[in-house]
C-alpha positions in Angstrom: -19.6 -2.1 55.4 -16.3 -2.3 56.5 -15.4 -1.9 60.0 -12.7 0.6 61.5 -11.0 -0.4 64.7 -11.6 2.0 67.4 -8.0 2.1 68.9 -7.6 3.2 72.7 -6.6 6.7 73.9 -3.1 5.0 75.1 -2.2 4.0 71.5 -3.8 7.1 69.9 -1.1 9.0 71.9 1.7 7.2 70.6 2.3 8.7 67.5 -0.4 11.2 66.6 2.0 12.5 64.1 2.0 9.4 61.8 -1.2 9.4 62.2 -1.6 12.8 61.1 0.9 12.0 58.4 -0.8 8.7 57.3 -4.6 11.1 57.2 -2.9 14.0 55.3 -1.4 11.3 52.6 -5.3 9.7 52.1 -6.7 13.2 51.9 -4.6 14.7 49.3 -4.4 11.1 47.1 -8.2 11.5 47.4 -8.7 15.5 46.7 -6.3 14.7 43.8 -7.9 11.7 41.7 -11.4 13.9 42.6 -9.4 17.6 41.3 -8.6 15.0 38.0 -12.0 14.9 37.3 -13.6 18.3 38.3 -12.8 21.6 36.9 -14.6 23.1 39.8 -12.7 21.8 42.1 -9.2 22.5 40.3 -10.3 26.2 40.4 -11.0 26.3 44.0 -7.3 24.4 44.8 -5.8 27.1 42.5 -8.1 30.2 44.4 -6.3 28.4 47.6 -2.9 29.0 46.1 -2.1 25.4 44.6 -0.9 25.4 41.3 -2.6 22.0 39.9 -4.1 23.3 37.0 -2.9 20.8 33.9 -1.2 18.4 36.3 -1.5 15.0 36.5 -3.7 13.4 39.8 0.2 11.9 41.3 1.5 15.9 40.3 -1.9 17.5 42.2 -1.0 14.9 45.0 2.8 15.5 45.4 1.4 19.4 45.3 -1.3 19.3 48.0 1.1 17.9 50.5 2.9 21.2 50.5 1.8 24.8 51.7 0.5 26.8 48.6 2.7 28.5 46.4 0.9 31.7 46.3 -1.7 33.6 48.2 -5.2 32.8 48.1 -7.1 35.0 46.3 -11.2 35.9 46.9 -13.8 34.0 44.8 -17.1 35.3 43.8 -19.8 34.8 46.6 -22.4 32.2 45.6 
């Protein structure tokens, strides 16, 4: 188990933006290697507007750090 630092308020006000930035860059390396291997998945980015569909997990990556291209559109209930 590894252990995460538990920083103080002070520095957590320092730059919640890079922080942001830095959580927003694990996030969307992480949604794209799991979009790479999950059909699923690529079908709900694209229902949300992302165009990943036969990208590579870097292009899915690059892509998910932007707004989506297009509007979402409704998927069946489940």
């Amino acid at each position: 188990m590894v252990a995460i630092p538990n920083p103080s308020p002070d520095a957590q006000d320092d730059h919640p933006e890079a922080d942001l930035d830095r959580v927003n860059d694990l996030l969307a390396v992480w949604a794209a290697r799991s979009a790479a291997e999950s059909a699923a998945l690529i079908e709900r980015f694209e229902a949300m507007g992302y165009e990943v569909r036969d990208k590579s997990e870097d292009e899915i990556a690059e892509i998910l750090h932007r707004a989506p291209t297009r509007a979402a559109r409704k998927t069946a209930a489940r």
